[in-house]
Coordinates of C-alpha atoms and ligand atoms in Angstrom, one line a residue:
X70 CA 84.4 53.4 -48.3
X71 CA 81.0 53.6 -47.0
X72 CA 78.5 51.0 -46.8
X73 CA 76.1 49.9 -49.4
X74 CA 72.6 50.2 -47.9
X75 CA 70.9 48.4 -50.7
X76 CA 72.6 45.5 -50.0
X77 CA 72.1 43.6 -46.6
X78 CA 75.2 42.4 -44.9
X79 CA 76.4 38.7 -45.0
X80 CA 78.9 37.2 -42.5
X81 CA 81.0 34.2 -43.5
X82 CA 83.0 32.4 -40.8
X83 CA 86.8 31.1 -41.2
X84 CA 89.7 30.6 -39.6
X85 CA 91.4 33.2 -38.1
X86 CA 94.7 33.5 -39.8
X87 CA 96.6 36.7 -39.4
X88 CA 95.3 39.3 -37.1
X89 CA 94.0 42.7 -38.0
X90 CA 90.7 44.6 -39.6
X91 CA 91.0 45.3 -43.1
X92 CA 88.3 47.4 -44.6
X93 CA 87.7 47.9 -48.6
X94 CA 87.0 46.8 -52.0
X95 CA 87.4 43.0 -52.6
X96 CA 89.0 41.5 -55.4
X97 CA 88.3 37.9 -56.6
X98 CA 91.3 36.4 -57.8
X99 CA 90.8 33.3 -59.7
X100 CA 94.0 31.4 -61.1
X101 CA 92.7 29.8 -64.4
X102 CA 93.9 26.7 -65.8
X103 CA 94.1 27.8 -69.4
X104 CA 91.7 25.7 -71.3
X105 CA 92.7 25.5 -75.1
X106 CA 90.5 24.7 -77.6
X107 CA 90.4 22.4 -80.7
X108 CA 88.4 22.7 -83.9
X109 CA 88.8 22.1 -87.5
X110 CA 89.9 25.3 -89.3
X111 CA 88.8 25.2 -93.4
X112 CA 91.5 25.3 -95.9
X113 CA 91.2 28.7 -96.9
X114 CA 91.4 30.2 -93.3
X115 CA 94.4 28.2 -92.4
X116 CA 96.9 31.5 -93.7
X117 CA 94.8 33.2 -91.0
X118 CA 95.6 30.8 -88.3
X119 CA 99.3 31.1 -89.3
X120 CA 99.3 35.0 -89.3
X121 CA 97.8 34.5 -86.0
X122 CA 100.7 32.4 -84.7
X123 CA 102.8 35.4 -86.2
X124 CA 100.7 38.3 -84.4
X125 CA 100.8 36.5 -80.8
X126 CA 104.4 35.7 -81.2
X127 CA 105.2 39.6 -81.7
X128 CA 103.0 40.5 -79.2
X129 CA 104.9 38.2 -76.6
X130 CA 108.1 39.3 -77.4
X131 CA 107.3 42.8 -76.3
X132 CA 105.9 41.5 -73.2
X133 CA 109.3 39.7 -72.6
X134 CA 111.4 42.2 -73.4
X135 CA 109.4 44.7 -71.3
X136 CA 110.0 42.5 -68.1
X137 CA 113.2 42.0 -69.2
X138 CA 114.1 45.3 -68.8
X139 CA 112.4 45.7 -65.4
X140 CA 114.3 43.0 -63.8
X141 CA 117.3 44.4 -65.2
X142 CA 116.5 47.7 -63.5
X143 CA 115.4 46.0 -60.5
X144 CA 117.4 43.0 -59.6
X145 CA 120.3 43.2 -61.8
X146 CA 121.7 41.7 -65.2
X147 CA 122.4 38.1 -63.8
X148 CA 118.5 37.7 -63.1
X149 CA 117.6 39.5 -66.3
X150 CA 119.4 37.3 -68.6
X151 CA 116.8 34.5 -68.0
X152 CA 114.7 36.7 -70.2
X153 CA 117.0 36.7 -72.8
X154 CA 116.5 32.8 -73.1
X155 CA 113.0 33.4 -73.3
X156 CA 113.2 35.6 -76.1
X157 CA 115.5 33.0 -77.8
X158 CA 112.5 30.2 -77.7
X159 CA 110.3 32.7 -79.5
X160 CA 112.9 32.9 -82.5
X161 CA 113.3 29.1 -82.2
X162 CA 112.4 28.2 -85.7
X163 CA 111.9 24.4 -85.4
X164 CA 108.9 25.2 -82.8
X165 CA 107.4 27.7 -85.4
X166 CA 108.1 26.0 -88.5
X167 CA 106.3 22.7 -86.7
X168 CA 103.4 24.4 -85.7
X169 CA 102.7 25.9 -88.9
X170 CA 103.1 22.5 -90.6
X171 CA 100.6 21.1 -88.2
X172 CA 98.2 23.6 -89.0
X173 CA 98.3 23.0 -92.7
X174 CA 98.8 18.9 -92.4
X175 CA 96.0 18.8 -89.4
X176 CA 94.0 21.4 -90.3
X177 CA 93.2 22.3 -86.6
X178 CA 93.2 25.7 -85.0
X179 CA 96.5 27.5 -84.3
X180 CA 96.2 27.2 -80.4
X181 CA 95.6 23.3 -80.7
X182 CA 98.6 23.0 -83.2
X183 CA 100.7 25.2 -81.1
X184 CA 99.9 23.4 -77.7
X185 CA 100.6 20.2 -79.0
X186 CA 104.2 20.9 -80.5
X187 CA 105.2 23.0 -77.7
X188 CA 104.1 20.2 -75.1
X189 CA 106.1 17.7 -77.2
X190 CA 109.3 20.1 -76.9
X191 CA 108.6 20.4 -73.1
X192 CA 108.5 16.7 -72.5
X193 CA 111.6 15.8 -74.8
X194 CA 113.7 18.5 -72.8
X195 CA 112.5 17.7 -69.6
X196 CA 113.5 13.9 -69.7
X197 CA 116.8 15.2 -70.7
X198 CA 119.3 13.9 -67.7
X199 CA 120.8 17.6 -67.7
X200 CA 120.5 20.0 -65.6
X201 CA 120.9 22.8 -67.7
X202 CA 118.9 20.9 -70.7
X203 CA 116.1 19.9 -68.5
X204 CA 116.1 23.8 -67.2
X205 CA 115.0 24.7 -70.8
X206 CA 111.4 22.8 -70.2
X207 CA 110.5 25.5 -67.9
X208 CA 111.6 28.1 -70.3
X209 CA 109.4 26.5 -73.4
X210 CA 106.8 26.0 -70.7
X211 CA 107.0 29.7 -69.5
X212 CA 106.8 31.2 -73.2
X213 CA 104.1 28.6 -74.6
X214 CA 101.8 29.9 -72.2
X215 CA 102.3 33.5 -72.7
X216 CA 101.9 32.7 -76.4
X217 CA 98.6 30.9 -75.7
X218 CA 97.7 33.5 -73.5
X219 CA 98.2 35.8 -76.6
X220 CA 96.5 33.5 -79.2
X221 CA 93.4 33.3 -76.7
X222 CA 93.5 37.3 -75.9
X223 CA 93.9 36.6 -72.2
X224 CA 96.0 37.9 -70.0
X225 CA 98.8 36.1 -68.2
X226 CA 99.4 38.4 -65.4
X227 CA 100.2 37.4 -61.8
X228 CA 98.2 38.2 -58.4
X229 CA 100.4 41.4 -57.7
X230 CA 100.1 42.5 -61.3
X231 CA 96.5 42.9 -60.8
X232 CA 96.0 44.7 -57.6
X233 CA 95.4 47.9 -56.6
X234 CA 94.5 48.8 -52.5
X235 CA 92.1 45.7 -52.5
X236 CA 91.2 42.8 -49.9
X237 CA 92.4 39.8 -52.3
X238 CA 89.7 36.9 -52.1
X239 CA 90.8 33.3 -53.7
X240 CA 90.5 30.1 -53.8
X241 CA 93.9 29.5 -52.2
X242 CA 97.1 31.7 -53.2
X243 CA 100.6 30.2 -53.7
X244 CA 103.7 31.3 -51.4
X245 CA 105.0 33.2 -54.2
X246 CA 102.0 35.1 -55.2
X247 CA 102.0 35.9 -51.4
X248 CA 105.8 36.8 -51.1
X249 CA 105.2 38.8 -54.5
X250 CA 102.0 41.0 -52.6
X251 CA 102.7 44.5 -52.3
X252 CA 102.0 45.5 -48.4
X253 CA 100.3 49.1 -49.6
X254 CA 98.2 47.3 -52.5
X255 CA 97.1 44.1 -50.7
X256 CA 94.8 45.1 -47.7
X257 CA 94.1 41.8 -46.5
X258 CA 93.5 38.4 -47.8
X259 CA 90.7 35.8 -47.6
X260 CA 91.2 32.3 -49.0
X261 CA 88.4 29.5 -49.6
X262 CA 90.9 26.9 -48.5
X263 CA 94.5 26.7 -46.4
X264 CA 94.9 26.6 -42.7
X265 CA 97.1 28.7 -40.1
X266 CA 100.3 27.4 -41.2
X267 CA 99.9 27.2 -44.8
X268 CA 103.3 29.3 -45.8
X269 CA 101.1 31.6 -48.1
X270 CA 99.4 32.8 -44.6
X271 CA 102.6 33.1 -42.7
X272 CA 103.8 35.1 -45.1
X273 CA 100.8 37.5 -44.6
X274 CA 101.3 37.5 -41.0
X275 CA 105.0 38.8 -41.5
X276 CA 103.7 41.4 -43.6
X277 CA 101.2 42.1 -41.4
X278 CA 98.3 41.6 -43.6
X279 CA 95.0 40.6 -41.7
X280 CA 94.0 37.2 -43.2
X281 CA 90.9 34.7 -42.8
X282 CA 91.3 31.3 -44.4
X283 CA 89.6 28.3 -44.8
X284 CA 86.1 30.4 -45.9
X285 CA 84.3 27.9 -47.9
X286 CA 82.1 29.0 -50.8
X287 CA 83.4 32.5 -50.8
X288 CA 84.2 32.8 -54.5
X289 CA 80.9 31.9 -55.4
X290 CA 79.0 34.6 -53.2
X291 CA 81.5 37.5 -53.5
X292 CA 82.2 39.5 -56.5
X293 CA 85.1 42.4 -57.4
X294 CA 84.7 45.7 -55.8
X295 CA 82.0 44.8 -53.5
X296 CA 82.6 46.1 -49.9
X297 CA 84.1 43.8 -47.3
X298 CA 85.7 43.7 -44.2
X299 CA 87.7 41.0 -42.9
X300 CA 88.4 40.3 -38.9
X301 CA 91.5 38.6 -38.8
X302 CA 91.0 38.2 -35.0
X303 CA 88.0 36.3 -35.5
X304 CA 88.0 34.8 -38.5
X305 CA 85.2 36.6 -40.3
X306 CA 84.6 37.9 -43.7
X307 CA 81.6 40.6 -43.8
X308 CA 80.4 41.4 -47.0
X309 CA 78.1 45.0 -47.3
X310 CA 79.2 45.5 -43.9
X311 CA 76.3 47.5 -42.4
X312 CA 76.7 51.3 -41.0
X313 CA 76.6 49.8 -37.4
X314 CA 79.0 47.1 -38.6
X315 CA 81.5 49.5 -39.8
X316 CA 81.1 51.6 -36.4
X317 CA 82.1 48.7 -34.5
X318 CA 85.4 47.7 -36.7
X319 CA 86.3 51.4 -36.6
X320 CA 86.1 51.3 -32.5
X321 CA 87.7 47.5 -32.1
X322 CA 90.6 49.0 -34.7
X323 CA 91.0 51.8 -32.5
X324 CA 91.2 49.7 -29.6
X325 CA 93.8 47.2 -31.1
X326 CA 95.8 49.9 -32.0
X327 CA 96.0 51.2 -28.3
X328 CA 97.2 47.6 -27.5
X329 CA 99.7 47.4 -29.8
X330 CA 101.0 50.6 -29.0
X331 CA 101.3 49.5 -25.2
X332 CA 103.3 46.3 -26.4
X333 CA 105.5 48.6 -28.7
X334 CA 106.3 50.9 -26.0
X335 CA 108.2 48.0 -24.1
X336 CA 109.9 46.6 -27.1
X337 CA 113.4 47.6 -26.6
X338 CA 113.2 46.5 -22.8
X339 CA 115.0 43.2 -22.4
X340 CA 113.6 40.1 -23.0
X341 CA 113.9 38.6 -19.4
X342 CA 111.1 36.9 -16.9
X343 CA 110.4 38.4 -13.8
X344 CA 112.6 35.8 -11.7
X345 CA 115.3 37.1 -14.2
X346 CA 115.7 33.9 -17.1
X347 CA 116.6 35.8 -20.1
X348 CA 114.7 34.5 -23.5
X349 CA 116.0 35.7 -26.6
X350 CA 113.6 36.4 -29.3
X351 CA 114.6 36.0 -32.7
X352 CA 112.8 36.7 -35.8
X353 CA 111.5 34.5 -38.7
X354 CA 112.0 36.2 -42.3
X355 CA 111.5 35.0 -45.8
X356 CA 113.7 38.0 -47.5
X357 CA 116.7 40.0 -46.9
X358 CA 114.9 43.2 -47.1
X359 CA 112.9 42.1 -43.8
X360 CA 115.8 43.5 -41.5
X361 CA 114.5 46.4 -40.9
X362 CA 111.0 45.1 -39.8
X363 CA 113.2 42.7 -37.5
X364 CA 115.0 46.0 -36.0
X365 CA 111.7 47.9 -35.7
X366 CA 110.3 45.2 -33.5
X367 CA 113.5 44.5 -31.7
X368 CA 114.2 41.0 -32.6
X369 CA 117.7 39.5 -31.7
X370 CA 118.8 38.1 -34.9
X371 CA 117.3 35.8 -37.0
X372 CA 116.1 32.4 -35.9
X373 CA 115.0 31.2 -39.1
X374 CA 115.5 32.6 -42.6
X375 CA 113.1 30.7 -44.9
X376 CA 116.1 30.9 -47.6
X377 CA 113.6 29.0 -50.2
X378 CA 112.0 32.1 -50.9
X379 CA 114.9 33.5 -52.7
X380 CA 114.4 30.7 -55.4
X381 CA 110.4 30.8 -55.2
X382 CA 109.2 33.5 -57.5
X383 CA 112.2 33.8 -60.1
X384 CA 112.5 32.2 -62.9
X385 CA 115.4 30.0 -62.6
X386 CA 117.6 28.6 -59.7
X387 CA 119.5 31.8 -58.1
X388 CA 123.2 32.2 -58.5
X389 CA 125.8 31.8 -56.0
X390 CA 126.5 35.3 -55.9
X391 CA 123.2 36.5 -55.7
X392 CA 122.9 34.2 -52.9
X393 CA 125.7 35.3 -51.0
X394 CA 125.0 38.9 -51.5
X395 CA 121.4 38.4 -49.8
X396 CA 122.6 36.5 -47.2
X397 CA 125.4 39.1 -46.6
X398 CA 123.0 41.7 -46.2
X399 CA 121.5 39.9 -43.5
X400 CA 124.9 38.8 -41.7
X401 CA 125.9 42.4 -41.6
X402 CA 122.4 44.1 -40.8
X403 CA 122.8 42.0 -37.2
X404 CA 126.4 42.2 -36.5
X405 CA 127.1 39.7 -33.2
X406 CA 123.3 38.1 -33.1
X407 CA 123.0 34.9 -34.7
X408 CA 121.5 34.5 -38.4
X409 CA 120.2 31.2 -38.8
X410 CA 120.1 30.3 -42.3
X411 CA 118.0 27.2 -43.0
X412 CA 118.9 25.6 -46.0
X413 CA 116.4 25.2 -49.0
X414 CA 113.1 23.7 -47.8
X415 CA 111.6 23.6 -51.0
X416 CA 108.9 21.0 -52.1
X417 CA 105.6 20.7 -49.9
X418 CA 103.4 23.7 -50.6
X419 CA 106.7 25.5 -52.3
X420 CA 107.4 24.3 -55.6
X421 CA 109.4 26.5 -57.7
X422 CA 107.6 28.1 -60.2
X423 CA 110.4 29.0 -62.2
X424 CA 111.7 25.2 -62.3
X425 CA 108.4 23.0 -62.3
X426 CA 110.7 19.9 -64.0
X427 CA 112.4 19.8 -60.7
X428 CA 109.1 19.4 -58.9
X429 CA 107.0 16.5 -60.7
X430 CA 103.7 16.0 -59.2
X431 CA 103.1 14.4 -56.2
X432 CA 100.1 12.8 -54.5
X433 CA 101.4 13.7 -50.8
X434 CA 103.8 16.5 -51.2
X435 CA 103.8 16.8 -47.7
X436 CA 105.2 13.4 -47.6
X437 CA 107.4 13.7 -50.6
X438 CA 110.4 14.9 -52.4
X439 CA 111.0 18.1 -50.1
X440 CA 113.7 19.9 -48.3
X441 CA 117.0 18.0 -47.2
X442 CA 115.8 15.3 -49.6
X443 CA 115.6 17.8 -52.2
X444 CA 118.9 19.1 -51.5
X445 CA 120.4 15.4 -51.2
X446 CA 119.2 14.6 -54.7
X447 CA 120.1 17.8 -56.7
X448 CA 123.7 18.4 -54.7
X449 CA 124.6 20.9 -57.6
X450 CA 122.2 23.0 -56.4
X451 CA 122.5 22.2 -52.5
X452 CA 126.2 23.1 -52.9
X453 CA 125.9 26.2 -54.7
X454 CA 123.6 27.3 -51.5
X455 CA 126.3 26.2 -48.9
X456 CA 128.9 28.0 -50.5
X457 CA 127.3 31.3 -50.8
X458 CA 125.7 30.6 -46.9
X459 CA 129.8 29.9 -46.2
X460 CA 130.9 33.3 -47.9
X461 CA 128.5 35.3 -46.0
X462 CA 129.5 33.5 -42.5
X463 CA 132.9 35.9 -42.9
X464 CA 130.7 38.9 -42.6
X465 CA 128.3 38.0 -39.4
X466 CA 127.5 35.3 -36.8
X467 CA 126.0 33.0 -39.5
X468 CA 124.8 29.6 -38.5
X469 CA 123.0 27.1 -40.7
X470 CA 120.5 24.5 -40.1
X471 CA 118.9 22.0 -42.3
X472 CA 115.2 20.9 -42.2
X473 CA 113.3 17.8 -42.4
X474 CA 116.1 15.8 -41.0
X475 CA 114.5 12.2 -40.3
X476 CA 117.6 11.0 -38.7
X477 CA 121.4 11.0 -38.3
X478 CA 122.0 9.3 -41.7
X479 CA 120.5 12.5 -43.3
X480 CA 122.2 14.8 -41.0
X481 CA 125.7 13.0 -41.8
X482 CA 125.0 13.3 -45.3
X483 CA 124.3 17.2 -45.3
X484 CA 127.3 17.5 -43.3
X485 CA 129.3 16.0 -45.6
X486 CA 128.2 18.1 -48.4
X487 CA 128.8 21.0 -46.4
X488 CA 132.5 19.7 -45.5
X489 CA 133.0 18.9 -49.3
X490 CA 132.2 22.8 -49.9
X491 CA 134.3 24.2 -46.8
X492 CA 137.2 22.2 -48.3
X493 CA 136.5 23.8 -51.7
X494 CA 136.5 27.3 -50.5
X495 CA 139.7 26.7 -48.7
X496 CA 141.5 25.5 -51.8
X497 CA 140.2 28.6 -53.6
X498 CA 141.5 30.8 -50.5
X499 CA 137.8 32.3 -50.0
X500 CA 137.3 33.2 -46.6
X501 CA 134.3 31.9 -44.3
X502 CA 133.9 31.2 -40.8
X503 CA 135.6 27.9 -39.6
X504 CA 133.6 27.3 -36.6
X505 CA 130.2 27.8 -38.2
X506 CA 127.4 26.0 -36.0
X507 CA 125.6 23.7 -37.5
X508 CA 121.8 22.7 -36.4
X509 CA 119.1 20.2 -37.0
X510 CA 115.4 21.5 -37.3
X511 CA 113.4 18.7 -35.2
X512 CA 110.2 18.7 -37.4
X513 CA 110.0 14.9 -37.9
X514 CA 108.8 12.6 -35.3
X515 CA 111.9 10.4 -36.3
X516 CA 114.2 12.9 -35.4
X517 CA 112.2 13.7 -32.1
X518 CA 112.4 9.8 -31.0
X519 CA 116.3 10.0 -32.1
X520 CA 117.1 13.7 -30.5
X521 CA 119.8 12.2 -28.3
X522 CA 121.7 10.8 -31.4
X523 CA 121.4 13.9 -33.3
X524 CA 122.3 16.2 -30.5
X525 CA 125.7 14.4 -30.5
X526 CA 126.4 15.5 -33.9
X527 CA 125.1 19.0 -34.4
X528 CA 125.3 22.6 -32.3
X529 CA 121.5 23.2 -31.8
X530 CA 118.5 22.0 -32.4
X531 CA 115.1 24.5 -33.7
X532 CA 111.9 22.8 -33.4
X533 CA 109.4 23.1 -36.4
X534 CA 106.1 22.5 -34.6
X535 CA 104.2 23.7 -37.9
X536 CA 105.4 20.3 -39.5
X537 CA 106.1 18.5 -36.0
X538 CA 102.6 18.6 -35.4
X539 CA 101.3 17.8 -39.1
X540 CA 103.5 14.8 -39.1
X541 CA 102.9 13.8 -35.4
X542 CA 98.9 14.2 -35.4
X543 CA 98.9 13.4 -39.1
X544 CA 96.9 16.5 -40.2
X545 CA 97.8 18.1 -43.4
X546 CA 98.9 21.3 -42.3
X547 CA 96.9 23.2 -45.5
X548 CA 93.8 21.1 -45.2
X549 CA 91.3 23.5 -44.1
X550 CA 88.6 20.6 -43.7
X551 CA 90.8 18.8 -40.7
X552 CA 92.0 22.0 -39.4
X553 CA 90.1 22.2 -36.4
X554 CA 92.2 18.9 -35.5
X555 CA 95.5 20.6 -35.4
X556 CA 96.3 21.0 -31.9
X557 CA 99.2 22.4 -31.0
X558 CA 98.1 21.7 -27.1
X559 CA 97.5 17.4 -27.9
X560 CA 98.9 15.5 -25.1
X561 CA 101.1 14.0 -27.6
X562 CA 102.8 17.2 -28.7
X563 CA 103.5 18.3 -25.2
X564 CA 105.4 15.1 -24.6
X565 CA 107.6 15.1 -27.8
X566 CA 108.5 18.8 -27.0
X567 CA 109.6 17.9 -23.4
X568 CA 111.5 15.0 -25.0
X569 CA 113.3 16.8 -27.7
X570 CA 114.2 19.6 -24.8
X571 CA 115.3 17.1 -22.6
X572 CA 117.7 15.1 -24.8
X573 CA 118.9 18.4 -26.3
X574 CA 119.7 19.9 -22.6
X575 CA 121.4 16.4 -21.6
X576 CA 123.9 16.7 -24.6
X577 CA 124.4 20.4 -23.6
X578 CA 122.9 21.8 -27.0
X579 CA 120.1 24.8 -26.8
X580 CA 117.0 24.1 -27.9
X581 CA 114.7 26.9 -30.1
X582 CA 111.2 26.9 -31.6
X583 CA 110.7 28.6 -34.5
X584 CA 107.4 27.2 -35.8
X585 CA 104.0 29.3 -35.6
X586 CA 103.5 28.2 -31.8
X587 CA 106.6 30.3 -30.7
X588 CA 104.7 33.3 -31.9
X589 CA 101.6 32.9 -30.2
X590 CA 101.4 34.4 -26.8
X591 CA 99.0 31.9 -25.4
X592 CA 101.7 29.2 -25.9
X593 CA 104.7 31.2 -25.1
X594 CA 104.6 30.4 -21.3
X595 CA 103.8 26.8 -21.9
X596 CA 106.7 26.2 -24.4
X597 CA 109.0 28.0 -21.8
X598 CA 107.8 25.8 -19.1
X599 CA 108.6 23.1 -20.7
X600 CA 112.2 24.1 -21.2
X601 CA 112.7 25.7 -24.5
X602 CA 115.8 28.1 -24.7
X603 CA 114.4 30.4 -27.5
X604 CA 111.7 31.2 -29.5
X605 CA 111.7 32.8 -33.2
X606 CA 108.7 34.0 -34.6
X607 CA 107.5 36.5 -37.3
X608 CA 108.7 40.3 -36.2
X609 CA 105.4 41.9 -35.6
X610 CA 104.5 39.0 -33.0
X611 CA 107.8 39.8 -31.0
X612 CA 106.6 42.6 -29.1
X613 CA 103.4 40.8 -27.5
X614 CA 105.7 37.8 -26.8
X615 CA 107.9 40.0 -25.2
X616 CA 105.6 41.7 -23.2
X617 CA 104.1 38.7 -21.7
X618 CA 107.6 37.0 -20.7
X619 CA 108.2 40.1 -18.6
X620 CA 105.0 40.1 -16.8
X621 CA 105.7 36.1 -15.9
X622 CA 108.1 34.3 -13.9
X623 CA 109.9 31.1 -15.0
X624 CA 108.5 29.5 -11.9
X625 CA 105.2 30.1 -13.0
X626 CA 105.8 28.7 -16.4
X627 CA 107.2 25.6 -15.3
X628 CA 104.1 25.1 -13.2
X629 CA 102.0 25.6 -16.0
X630 CA 104.2 23.0 -18.3
X631 CA 103.9 20.4 -15.1
X632 CA 100.1 21.3 -15.2
X633 CA 99.6 20.9 -18.6
X634 CA 101.8 17.6 -18.8
X635 CA 99.3 15.7 -16.4
X636 CA 96.0 16.4 -18.4
X637 CA 94.9 14.1 -20.9
X638 CA 93.1 16.5 -23.4
X639 CA 94.0 19.0 -26.0
X640 CA 91.1 21.1 -24.9
X641 CA 91.5 21.3 -21.4
X642 CA 95.6 22.2 -22.1
X643 CA 94.5 25.0 -24.2
X644 CA 92.1 26.3 -21.5
X645 CA 94.8 26.2 -19.0
X646 CA 96.9 28.0 -21.4
X647 CA 94.7 30.6 -22.2
X648 CA 93.8 31.2 -18.3
X649 CA 97.2 31.8 -17.8
X650 CA 97.5 34.3 -20.7
X651 CA 94.6 36.0 -19.7
X652 CA 95.3 36.6 -16.0
X653 CA 99.0 38.0 -16.8
X654 CA 98.0 40.3 -19.7
X655 CA 95.4 41.6 -17.2
X656 CA 97.4 42.0 -14.3
X657 CA 100.2 43.6 -16.5
X658 CA 97.8 45.9 -18.7
X659 CA 95.9 46.9 -15.5
Ligands
PEP713 C1 107.8 24.3 -39.1 O1 107.6 23.7 -39.9 O2 107.5 24.4 -37.7 C2 108.7 25.6 -39.7 C3 109.6 26.6 -38.9 O3 109.4 25.4 -41.1 P1 108.1 25.6 -42.1 O4 107.0 26.0 -41.4 O5 108.9 26.6 -43.1 O6 108.2 24.7 -42.6
MG714 MG1 108.8 22.9 -41.4

């Protein structure tokens, strides 16, 4: 694409969220809340309203049947069945007759009547205290939304359905939107809100999609198909780039490619410091189809499998069998190397779109019904997952870890459910690894402060710095307005990390870090100097971390951490880390 010389260049500043440069046509994605109009219809026009309902039902039926066939072909019969349930909602005489009657009696338009009737059904089903029946509420919600879109002549497509080689520009995107993006279609991502550690951004990074977030007001100023560049290193969106800018970014892209090739050249070398300390570098993944990506970047197994991504974009809770197949695929791909499966961390910024009734709206979702709290309430969903993980453990070095543990009470409760599943499988004669390692994520300050107690009852710790920093510094990790206050180098963060590492080591267990801090080469020496044993990060970040580890000694890292612990501000510590990084990179790259 060439520059449009008739329009002058405009630069927007945001937060650099995923490295890389993208150039192409922008696609402005607005997720519209459907507004349902309400008006009176004259008596003689009411039969036409009823006919409109019939037409919309036929159109929706065609759409759903097409999706069902596609899902059946791509994912299998189990997943396709949900759409049979959706087709049955469309056949529901009660819903149709009641809507028709409402048009006759109230004299209102079909959209208003259909919306009122379907909302009544959704509420009634959602309130039933039965997992199966309350799930019907989400079926009706989904189908009703499609029918309303059809009535209003709007499309109800998802982001990925719209896209064809564009830079996506959105107010915000959900983690499931991000997970369903096609790398070849989404050249880059710009959002008006969000932060570096919001889950949609984490997904973009693992897909190597350059991203800039927190670009305020961008949606008011850019329209689809305009020429844009995004600079994921500096956090810039450049609208109508000039010829000079295009040339500058062309050269920068080449420079970055040379740097990346250099990192990749050493990717299969051992991850060992100059003074001989091995530092296992594992991968964070979201789906089983990322195994090859991990191998391409020489990840030593998986340190964090965010299993909730198997739940996010599907219309119902996945079955034990389908989860087992996903976990088994990953376990088998890595042989003896560990595959740490984190149990469900739904909630927060990751509600399950296919089952909204399970995630009622909350004022403070990050302090709310999330992760282990959700699992201990929905024990049947939890057990389905644990059974699937246990069965997969017969096929590799599977380990399990629980998210958002606040102290020993929750850890014991989670382990009790795990034991129940182990007993069940034993009775059924189903194979699983009997000495499966069980770890706890340390991402809530209360867990960090009771790390000595937790360490007595689990086999390893994995520190989730994304959440630990959020909860320790009281910074909502997805709020761009306070993103500048999210300081991984805050002295309190360093002290807390050191405390967890020391307590873990005193009890003889290993401590890894799987938050985004682990994949930032500027912080890698600091974490290792604080005594962290292993790091887990999104696969494309492994080569740079390894390159740096091979260029430094553990002795230097310890001195860096000691120096950092003596400082009193995050900015000073950041500078110290940056200096260490620059010096060692400059020396190693000549
Ligand atoms: C973390 O909190 O650091 C973490 C790894 O988990 P997530 O980002 O999925 O919350
Ligand atoms: Mg977390």
